[in-house]
Coordinates of C-alpha atoms in Angstrom, one line a residue:
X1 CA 18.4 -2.3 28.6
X2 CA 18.8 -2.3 25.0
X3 CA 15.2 -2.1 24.4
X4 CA 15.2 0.7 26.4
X5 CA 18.4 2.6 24.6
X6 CA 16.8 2.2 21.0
X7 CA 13.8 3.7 22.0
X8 CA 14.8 6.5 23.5
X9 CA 16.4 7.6 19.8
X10 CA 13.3 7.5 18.4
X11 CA 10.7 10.0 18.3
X12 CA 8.2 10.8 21.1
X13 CA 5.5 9.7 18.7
X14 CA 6.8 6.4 18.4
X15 CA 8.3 5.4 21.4
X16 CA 4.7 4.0 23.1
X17 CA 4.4 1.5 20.0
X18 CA 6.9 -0.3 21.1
X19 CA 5.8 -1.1 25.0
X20 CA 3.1 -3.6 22.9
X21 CA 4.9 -6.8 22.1
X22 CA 2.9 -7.5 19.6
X23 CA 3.8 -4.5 17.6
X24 CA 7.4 -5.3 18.6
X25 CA 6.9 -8.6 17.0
X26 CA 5.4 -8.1 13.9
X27 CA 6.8 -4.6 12.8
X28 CA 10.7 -6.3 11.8
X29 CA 8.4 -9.0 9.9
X30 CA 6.3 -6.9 7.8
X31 CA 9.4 -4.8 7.1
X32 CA 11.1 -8.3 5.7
X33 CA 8.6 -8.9 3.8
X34 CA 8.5 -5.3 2.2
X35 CA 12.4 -5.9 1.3
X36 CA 11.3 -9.1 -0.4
X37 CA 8.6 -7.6 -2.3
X38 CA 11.0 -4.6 -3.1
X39 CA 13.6 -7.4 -4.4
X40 CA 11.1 -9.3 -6.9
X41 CA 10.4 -5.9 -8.3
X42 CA 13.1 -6.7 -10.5
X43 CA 13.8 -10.5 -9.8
X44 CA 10.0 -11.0 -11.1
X45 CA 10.9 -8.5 -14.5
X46 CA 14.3 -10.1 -15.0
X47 CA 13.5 -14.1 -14.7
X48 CA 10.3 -13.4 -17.0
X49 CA 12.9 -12.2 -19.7
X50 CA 15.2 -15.2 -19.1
X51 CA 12.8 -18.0 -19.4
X52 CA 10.8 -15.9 -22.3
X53 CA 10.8 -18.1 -25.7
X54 CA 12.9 -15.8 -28.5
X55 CA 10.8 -13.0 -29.3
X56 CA 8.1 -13.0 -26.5
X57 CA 10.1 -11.4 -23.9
X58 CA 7.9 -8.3 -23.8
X59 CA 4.9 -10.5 -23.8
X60 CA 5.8 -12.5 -20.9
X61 CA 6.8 -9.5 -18.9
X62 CA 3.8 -7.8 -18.9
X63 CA 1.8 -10.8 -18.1
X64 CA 4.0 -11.8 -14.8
X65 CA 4.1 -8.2 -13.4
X66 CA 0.3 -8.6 -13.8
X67 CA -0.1 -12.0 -12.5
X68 CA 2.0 -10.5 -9.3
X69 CA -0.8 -7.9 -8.9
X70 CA -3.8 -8.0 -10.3
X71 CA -5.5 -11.0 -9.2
X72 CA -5.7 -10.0 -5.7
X73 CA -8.7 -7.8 -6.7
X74 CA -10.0 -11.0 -7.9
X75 CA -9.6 -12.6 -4.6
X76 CA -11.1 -10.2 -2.7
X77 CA -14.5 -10.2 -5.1
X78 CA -14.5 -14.2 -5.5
X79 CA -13.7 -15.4 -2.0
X80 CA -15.0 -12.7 0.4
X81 CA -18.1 -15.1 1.3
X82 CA -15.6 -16.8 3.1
X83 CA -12.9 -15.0 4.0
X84 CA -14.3 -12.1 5.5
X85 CA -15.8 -14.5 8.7
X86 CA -11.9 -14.7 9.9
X87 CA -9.8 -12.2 12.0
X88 CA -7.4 -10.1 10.7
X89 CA -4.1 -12.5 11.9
X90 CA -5.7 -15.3 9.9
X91 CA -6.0 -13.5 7.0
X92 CA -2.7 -12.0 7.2
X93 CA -1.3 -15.3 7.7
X94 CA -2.9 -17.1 5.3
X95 CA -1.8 -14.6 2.7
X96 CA 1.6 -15.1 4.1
X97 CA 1.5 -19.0 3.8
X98 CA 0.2 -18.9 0.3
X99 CA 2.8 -16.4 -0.8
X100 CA 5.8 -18.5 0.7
X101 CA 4.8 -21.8 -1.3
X102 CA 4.0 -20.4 -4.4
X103 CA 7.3 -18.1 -4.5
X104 CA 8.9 -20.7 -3.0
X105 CA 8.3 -23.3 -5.8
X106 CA 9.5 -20.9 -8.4
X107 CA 13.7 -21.1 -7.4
X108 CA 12.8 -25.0 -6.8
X109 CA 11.1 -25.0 -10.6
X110 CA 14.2 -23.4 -12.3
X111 CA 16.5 -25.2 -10.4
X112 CA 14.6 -28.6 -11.9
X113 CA 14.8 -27.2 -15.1
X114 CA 10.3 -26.9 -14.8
X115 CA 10.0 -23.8 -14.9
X116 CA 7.6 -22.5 -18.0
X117 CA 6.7 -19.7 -18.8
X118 CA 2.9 -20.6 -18.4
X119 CA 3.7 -22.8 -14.8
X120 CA 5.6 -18.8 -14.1
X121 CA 2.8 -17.0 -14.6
X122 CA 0.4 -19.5 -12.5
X123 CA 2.9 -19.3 -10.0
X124 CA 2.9 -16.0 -9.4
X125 CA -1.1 -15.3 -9.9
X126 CA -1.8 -17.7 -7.6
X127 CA 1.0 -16.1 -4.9
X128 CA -1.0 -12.9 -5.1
X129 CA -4.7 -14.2 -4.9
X130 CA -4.9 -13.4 -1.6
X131 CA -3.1 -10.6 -1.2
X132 CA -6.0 -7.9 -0.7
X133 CA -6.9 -9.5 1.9
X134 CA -3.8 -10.2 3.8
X135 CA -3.1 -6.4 3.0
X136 CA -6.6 -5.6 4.7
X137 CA -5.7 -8.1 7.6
X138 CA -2.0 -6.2 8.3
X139 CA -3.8 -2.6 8.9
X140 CA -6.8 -4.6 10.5
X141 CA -4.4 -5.9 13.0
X142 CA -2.5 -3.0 13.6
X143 CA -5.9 -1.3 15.0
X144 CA -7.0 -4.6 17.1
X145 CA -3.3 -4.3 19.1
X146 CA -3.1 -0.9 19.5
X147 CA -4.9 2.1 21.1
X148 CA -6.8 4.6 18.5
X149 CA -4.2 7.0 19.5
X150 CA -1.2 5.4 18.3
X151 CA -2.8 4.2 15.0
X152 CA -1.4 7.0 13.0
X153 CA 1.8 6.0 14.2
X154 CA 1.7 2.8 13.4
X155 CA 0.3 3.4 10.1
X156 CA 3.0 5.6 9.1
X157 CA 5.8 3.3 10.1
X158 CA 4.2 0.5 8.3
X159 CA 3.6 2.4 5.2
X160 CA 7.3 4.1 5.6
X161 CA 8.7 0.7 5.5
X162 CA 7.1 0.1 2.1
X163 CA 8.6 3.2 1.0
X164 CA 11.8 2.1 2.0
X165 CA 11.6 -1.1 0.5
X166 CA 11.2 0.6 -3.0
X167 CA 14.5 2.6 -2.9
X168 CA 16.2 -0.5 -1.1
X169 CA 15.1 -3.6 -2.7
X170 CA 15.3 -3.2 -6.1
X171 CA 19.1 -2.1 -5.6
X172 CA 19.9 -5.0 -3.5
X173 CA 18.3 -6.4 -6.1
X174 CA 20.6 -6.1 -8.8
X175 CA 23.3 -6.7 -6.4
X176 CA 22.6 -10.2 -5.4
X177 CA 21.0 -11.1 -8.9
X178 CA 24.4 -11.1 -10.0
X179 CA 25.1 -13.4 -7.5
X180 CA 22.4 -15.6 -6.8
X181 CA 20.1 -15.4 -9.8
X182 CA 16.8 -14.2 -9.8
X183 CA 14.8 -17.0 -9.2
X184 CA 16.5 -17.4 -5.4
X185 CA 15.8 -13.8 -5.4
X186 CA 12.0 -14.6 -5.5
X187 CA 12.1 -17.7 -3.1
X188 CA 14.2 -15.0 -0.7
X189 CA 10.9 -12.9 -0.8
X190 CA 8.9 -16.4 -0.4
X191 CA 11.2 -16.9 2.9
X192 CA 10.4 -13.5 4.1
X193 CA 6.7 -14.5 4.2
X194 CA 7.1 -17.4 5.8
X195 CA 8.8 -15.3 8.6
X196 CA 5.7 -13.4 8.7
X197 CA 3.1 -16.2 9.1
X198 CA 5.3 -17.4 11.6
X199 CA 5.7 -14.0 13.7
X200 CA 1.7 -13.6 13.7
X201 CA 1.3 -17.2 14.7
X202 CA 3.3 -15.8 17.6
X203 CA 1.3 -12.7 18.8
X204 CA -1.3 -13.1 21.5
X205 CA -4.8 -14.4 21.8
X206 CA -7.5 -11.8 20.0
X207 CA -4.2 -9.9 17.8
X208 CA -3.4 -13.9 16.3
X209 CA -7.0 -14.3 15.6
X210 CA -7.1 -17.6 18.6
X211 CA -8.6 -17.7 21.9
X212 CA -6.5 -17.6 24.9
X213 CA -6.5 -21.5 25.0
X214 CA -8.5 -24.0 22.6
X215 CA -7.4 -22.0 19.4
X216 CA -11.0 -20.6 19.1
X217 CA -11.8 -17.1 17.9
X218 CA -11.3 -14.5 20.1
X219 CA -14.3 -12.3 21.3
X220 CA -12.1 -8.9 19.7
X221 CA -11.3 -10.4 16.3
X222 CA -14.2 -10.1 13.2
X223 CA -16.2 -13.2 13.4
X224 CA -19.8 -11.6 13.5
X225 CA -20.7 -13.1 9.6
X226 CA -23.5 -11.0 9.2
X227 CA -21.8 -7.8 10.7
X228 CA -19.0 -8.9 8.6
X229 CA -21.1 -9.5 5.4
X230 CA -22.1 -5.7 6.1
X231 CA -19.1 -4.4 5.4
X232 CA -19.0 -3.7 1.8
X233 CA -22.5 -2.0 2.3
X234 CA -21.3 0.1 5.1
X235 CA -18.7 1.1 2.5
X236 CA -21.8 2.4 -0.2
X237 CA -23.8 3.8 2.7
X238 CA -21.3 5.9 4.4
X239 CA -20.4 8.9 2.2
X240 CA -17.2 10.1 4.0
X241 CA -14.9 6.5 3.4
X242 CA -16.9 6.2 0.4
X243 CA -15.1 9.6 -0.8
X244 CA -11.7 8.4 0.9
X245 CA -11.7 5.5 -1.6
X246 CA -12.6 8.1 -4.3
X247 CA -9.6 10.5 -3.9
X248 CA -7.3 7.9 -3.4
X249 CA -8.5 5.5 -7.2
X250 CA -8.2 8.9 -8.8
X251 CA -4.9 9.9 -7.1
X252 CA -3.7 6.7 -7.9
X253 CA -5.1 6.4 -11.2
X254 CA -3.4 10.1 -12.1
X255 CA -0.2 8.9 -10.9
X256 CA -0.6 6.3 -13.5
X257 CA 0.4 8.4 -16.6
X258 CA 3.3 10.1 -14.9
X259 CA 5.0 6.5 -14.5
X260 CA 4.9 5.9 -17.8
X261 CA 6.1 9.6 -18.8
X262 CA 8.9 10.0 -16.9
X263 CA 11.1 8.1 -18.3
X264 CA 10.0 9.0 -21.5
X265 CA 11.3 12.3 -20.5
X266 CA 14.5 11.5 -19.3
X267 CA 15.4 9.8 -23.0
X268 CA 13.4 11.6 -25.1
X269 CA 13.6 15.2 -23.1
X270 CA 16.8 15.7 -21.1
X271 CA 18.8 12.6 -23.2
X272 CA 20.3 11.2 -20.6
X273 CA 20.1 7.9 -19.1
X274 CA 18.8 4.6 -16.9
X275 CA 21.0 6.3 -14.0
X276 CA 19.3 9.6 -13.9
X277 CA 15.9 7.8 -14.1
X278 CA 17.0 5.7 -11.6
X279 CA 18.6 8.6 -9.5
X280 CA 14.5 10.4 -10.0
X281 CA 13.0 7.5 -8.1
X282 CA 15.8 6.9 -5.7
X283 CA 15.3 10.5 -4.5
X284 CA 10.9 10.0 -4.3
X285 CA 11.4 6.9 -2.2
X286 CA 13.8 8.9 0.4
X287 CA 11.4 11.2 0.2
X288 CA 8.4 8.9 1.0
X289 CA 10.5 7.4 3.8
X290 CA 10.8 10.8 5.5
X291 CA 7.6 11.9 4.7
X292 CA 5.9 8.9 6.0
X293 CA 7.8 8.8 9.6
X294 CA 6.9 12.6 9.9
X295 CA 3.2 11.2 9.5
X296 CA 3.3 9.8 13.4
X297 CA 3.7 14.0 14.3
X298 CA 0.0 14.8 12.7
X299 CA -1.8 13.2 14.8
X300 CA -3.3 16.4 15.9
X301 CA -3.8 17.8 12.4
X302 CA -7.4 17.5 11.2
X303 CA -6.8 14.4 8.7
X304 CA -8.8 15.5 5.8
X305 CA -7.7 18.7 5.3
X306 CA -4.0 17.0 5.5
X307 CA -4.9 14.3 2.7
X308 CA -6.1 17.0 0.3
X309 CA -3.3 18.6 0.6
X310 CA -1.3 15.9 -0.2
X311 CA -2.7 15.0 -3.1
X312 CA -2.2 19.1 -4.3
X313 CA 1.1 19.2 -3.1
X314 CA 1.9 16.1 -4.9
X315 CA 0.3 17.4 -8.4
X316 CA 1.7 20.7 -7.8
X317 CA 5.3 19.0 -7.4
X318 CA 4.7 17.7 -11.5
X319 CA 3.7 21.0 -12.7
X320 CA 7.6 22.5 -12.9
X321 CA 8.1 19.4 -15.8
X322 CA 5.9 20.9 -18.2
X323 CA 7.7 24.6 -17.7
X324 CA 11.1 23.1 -19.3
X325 CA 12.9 23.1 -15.7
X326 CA 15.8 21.9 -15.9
X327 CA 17.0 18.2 -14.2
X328 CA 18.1 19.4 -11.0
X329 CA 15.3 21.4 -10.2
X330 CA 13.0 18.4 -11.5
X331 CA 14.8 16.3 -9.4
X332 CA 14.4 18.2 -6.3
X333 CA 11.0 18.4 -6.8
X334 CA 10.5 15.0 -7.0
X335 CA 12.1 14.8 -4.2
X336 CA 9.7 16.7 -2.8
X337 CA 7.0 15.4 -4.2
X338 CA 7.6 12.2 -2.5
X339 CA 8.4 13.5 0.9
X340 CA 4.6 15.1 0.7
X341 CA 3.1 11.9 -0.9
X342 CA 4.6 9.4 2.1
X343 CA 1.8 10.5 5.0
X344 CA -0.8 9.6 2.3
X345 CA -0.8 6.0 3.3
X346 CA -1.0 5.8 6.3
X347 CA -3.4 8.8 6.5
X348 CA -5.6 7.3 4.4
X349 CA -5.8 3.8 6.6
X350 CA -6.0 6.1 9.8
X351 CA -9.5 7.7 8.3
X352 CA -10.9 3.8 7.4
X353 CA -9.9 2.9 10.7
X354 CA -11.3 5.7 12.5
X355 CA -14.6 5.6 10.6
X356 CA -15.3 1.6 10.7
X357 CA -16.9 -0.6 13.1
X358 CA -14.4 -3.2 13.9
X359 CA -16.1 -6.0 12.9
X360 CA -16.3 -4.7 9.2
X361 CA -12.7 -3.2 8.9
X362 CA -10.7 -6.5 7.5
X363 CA -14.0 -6.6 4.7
X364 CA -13.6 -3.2 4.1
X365 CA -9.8 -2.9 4.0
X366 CA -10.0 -5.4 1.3
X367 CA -12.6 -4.1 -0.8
X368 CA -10.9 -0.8 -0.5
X369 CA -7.4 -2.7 -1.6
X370 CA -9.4 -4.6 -4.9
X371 CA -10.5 -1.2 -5.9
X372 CA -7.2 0.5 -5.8
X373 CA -5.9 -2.6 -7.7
X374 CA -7.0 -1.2 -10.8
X375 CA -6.6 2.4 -10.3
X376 CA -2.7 2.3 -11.6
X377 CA -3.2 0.3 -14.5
X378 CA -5.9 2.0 -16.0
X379 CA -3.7 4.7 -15.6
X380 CA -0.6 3.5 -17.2
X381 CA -2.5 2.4 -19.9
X382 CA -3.7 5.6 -20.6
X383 CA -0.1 6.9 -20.5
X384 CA 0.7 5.6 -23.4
X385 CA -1.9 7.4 -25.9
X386 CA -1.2 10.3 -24.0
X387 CA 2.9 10.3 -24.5
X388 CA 1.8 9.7 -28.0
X389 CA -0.3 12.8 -28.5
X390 CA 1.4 15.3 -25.9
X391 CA 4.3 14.5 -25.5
X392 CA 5.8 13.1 -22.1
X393 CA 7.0 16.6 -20.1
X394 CA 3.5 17.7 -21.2
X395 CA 2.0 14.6 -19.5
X396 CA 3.8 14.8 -16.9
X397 CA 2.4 18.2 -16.0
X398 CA -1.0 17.7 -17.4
X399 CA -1.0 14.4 -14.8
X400 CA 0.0 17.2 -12.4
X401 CA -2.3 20.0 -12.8
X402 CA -5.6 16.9 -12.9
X403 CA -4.3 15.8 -9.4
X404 CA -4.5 19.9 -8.3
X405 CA -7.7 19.5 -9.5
X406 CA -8.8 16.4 -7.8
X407 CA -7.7 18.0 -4.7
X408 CA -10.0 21.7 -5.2
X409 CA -12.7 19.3 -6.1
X410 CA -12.5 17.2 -3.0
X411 CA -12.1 19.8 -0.3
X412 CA -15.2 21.7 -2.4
X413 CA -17.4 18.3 -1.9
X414 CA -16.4 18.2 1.6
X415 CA -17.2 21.8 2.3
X416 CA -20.4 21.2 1.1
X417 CA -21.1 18.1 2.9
X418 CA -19.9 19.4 6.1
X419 CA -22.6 22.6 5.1
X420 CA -25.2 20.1 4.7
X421 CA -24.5 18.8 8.5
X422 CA -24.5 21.7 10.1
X423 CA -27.5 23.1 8.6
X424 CA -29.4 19.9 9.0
X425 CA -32.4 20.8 11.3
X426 CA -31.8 18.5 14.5
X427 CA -35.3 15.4 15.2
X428 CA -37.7 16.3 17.3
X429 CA -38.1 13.9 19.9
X430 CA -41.4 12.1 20.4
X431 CA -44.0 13.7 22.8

């Protein structure tokens, strides 16, 4: 009767997910362990500055929030031989597993007095070797246990909870740092995973990745190893998820500079302080959330034409930084800005899955999730010569105006490409 009450408050679009128990059980887990990501945002940053010898506090920083990130793109180049011959749940939960014991030996490390700064760093790397492909596996296993229909859905509640978990987390963050520390900040987020891996050992036959009784694979999930091994060809061959992954490395990798500048031009522009800058990304992260649940209502909308103009939308949203606006218009379009960013996700996922055979979809999730990998950091890097020689409102609407760009450009190469289909004289069939 419950079950039946809180569904009725939500939204027509998202009231069939939940009749799958599957969905039912692994949607509260993946939103855990989004919170517990969300929370070592800063539990990661602050513990790497505690344990940092005198002077090499900036050093150590940058190489654990890199260690917590980058070698997942790694992973998913140096292990695929293997990896890609098991179903999504396996992969997700392995992921899982490997992120609750490394995590999990960091608060036990400190609490030993162990903890290094070099056993950190391994620690964390190590955590997030696997994480392409358990990020592959969670939107490969969201298309195994539901219809094609609800797949947007899904997607855009999965990716609203990451959303959430950015505005969330790092404020319960510094909350219960205060409390707790930050190192049982990280083992929280090492408990959360261990949730997970044990919600998808729950689900059911081909969605877990087991057959219905002897634990073997089931006939649904990706075992084919050569159709499998395919899958990062079928990624070069076909042009249309080959320019998905295109828009969304150079979407990314404009957003990079715009990190770096905005808080740049909250000191250095508006003279103000941490609260306003933290006030600027509260406000993009509501706005995600929104935007992101109002993704499950364009499921009639043509998806392409929707993504490009997201990515406009979003570069367009910049563009008022670089005019001198003043902060409250700035921050309301932000706000805006992140309210048309949040379908992007789960968009983007909807095309991959729409477009790929299922037996390549977890290889092809991850390849697509090493390559984004980089996209922000190149970025960010480039942020800083930029601020340097521009300024940072001028980057910020310079970052703006390249993502308009990026959009014109795409919608004029799929114009084209769609010309070239239709015009494409149809085969003649053999006398």
């Amino acid at each position: 009767m419950t079950r039946v009450r809180t569904t009725r408050l939500l939204p027509q679009a998202y009231r069939p997910l939940f009749a799958h128990a599957d969905f039912r059980r692994l949607l509260p887990a993946l939103a855990a362990s989004d919170l517990g990501d969300g929370m070592s945002v800063v539990a990661v940053a602050w513990l790497a500055i505690e344990i940092a010898p005198p002077g090499q506090s900036g050093m150590l920083l940058g190489a654990a929030l890199a260690a917590y990130a980058l070698p997942g793109a790694a992973g998913a180049l140096l292990f695929g031989r293997w990896l890609r011959r098991l179903p999504a749940g396996r992969l997700l939960a392995a992921d899982s597993r490997i992120r609750a014991a490394l995590l999990g030996c960091v608060p036990l490390a400190w609490a030993a007095g162990v903890l290094h700064p070099v056993l950190y760093v391994a620690l964390l790397a190590g955590s997030s070797v696997l994480h392409a492909w358990g990020n592959a596996g969670r939107y490969s296993l969201l298309a195994q246990i539901l219809p094609p229909d609800q797949r947007l859905a899904a997607n855009a509640l999965v990716s609203s909870s990451v959303s959430a978990s950015i505005v969330v987390g790092p404020a319960l963050a510094g909350f219960l740092a205060a409390v707790i520390g930050p190192a049982w900040l990280i083992g929280l987020d090492a408990l959360s995973f261990a949730v997970l891996a044990a919600q998808v050992g729950r689900l059911r036959g081909a969605a877990a990745g087991r057959g219905k009784e002897d634990g073997e694979p089931a006939a649904a999930a990706p075992v084919d190893a050569d159709r499998s091994a395919a899958g990062l060809r079928l990624l070069r061959k076909q042009p249309e998820l080959l320019g998905v992954l295109a828009l969304t490395w150079f979407f990314n990798f404009l957003y990079g500079p715009a990190e770096v500048a905005l808080p740049l031009h909250v000191t250095d522009d508006l003279h103000a302080g941490a609260g306003l800058l933290g006030l600027y990304w509260t406000l993009f992260g509501a706005g995600a959330v929104l935007g992101g649940l109002a993704a499950g209502a364009l499921r009639r909308f043509p998806l392409w034409p929707v993504t490009l103009g997201i990515v406009a939308g979003w570069g367009l949203a910049l563009v008022p930084f670089g005019l001198g606006a003043p902060a409250v218009v700035t921050l309301a379009c932000f706000t805006l800005g992140g309210l048309i960013y949040g379908p992007f996700t789960a968009l983007s996922y909807t095309l991959f899955q729409e477009r790929t055979p299922a037996a390549a979809l977890t290889t092809v999730l991850a390849a697509r999730s090493a390559a984004l990998l980089t996209a922000g950091p190149v970025g960010t890097a480039l942020g800083g010569p930029l601020i340097a020689l521009l300024g940072p409102r001028q980057v910020l609407a310079a970052s703006g105006l390249a993502t308009v760009a990026l959009a014109v450009i795409g919608a004029a190469i799929r114009v084209r490409g769609l010309r070239r289909v239709r015009t494409r004289p149809p085969l003649r069939r053999p006398a």
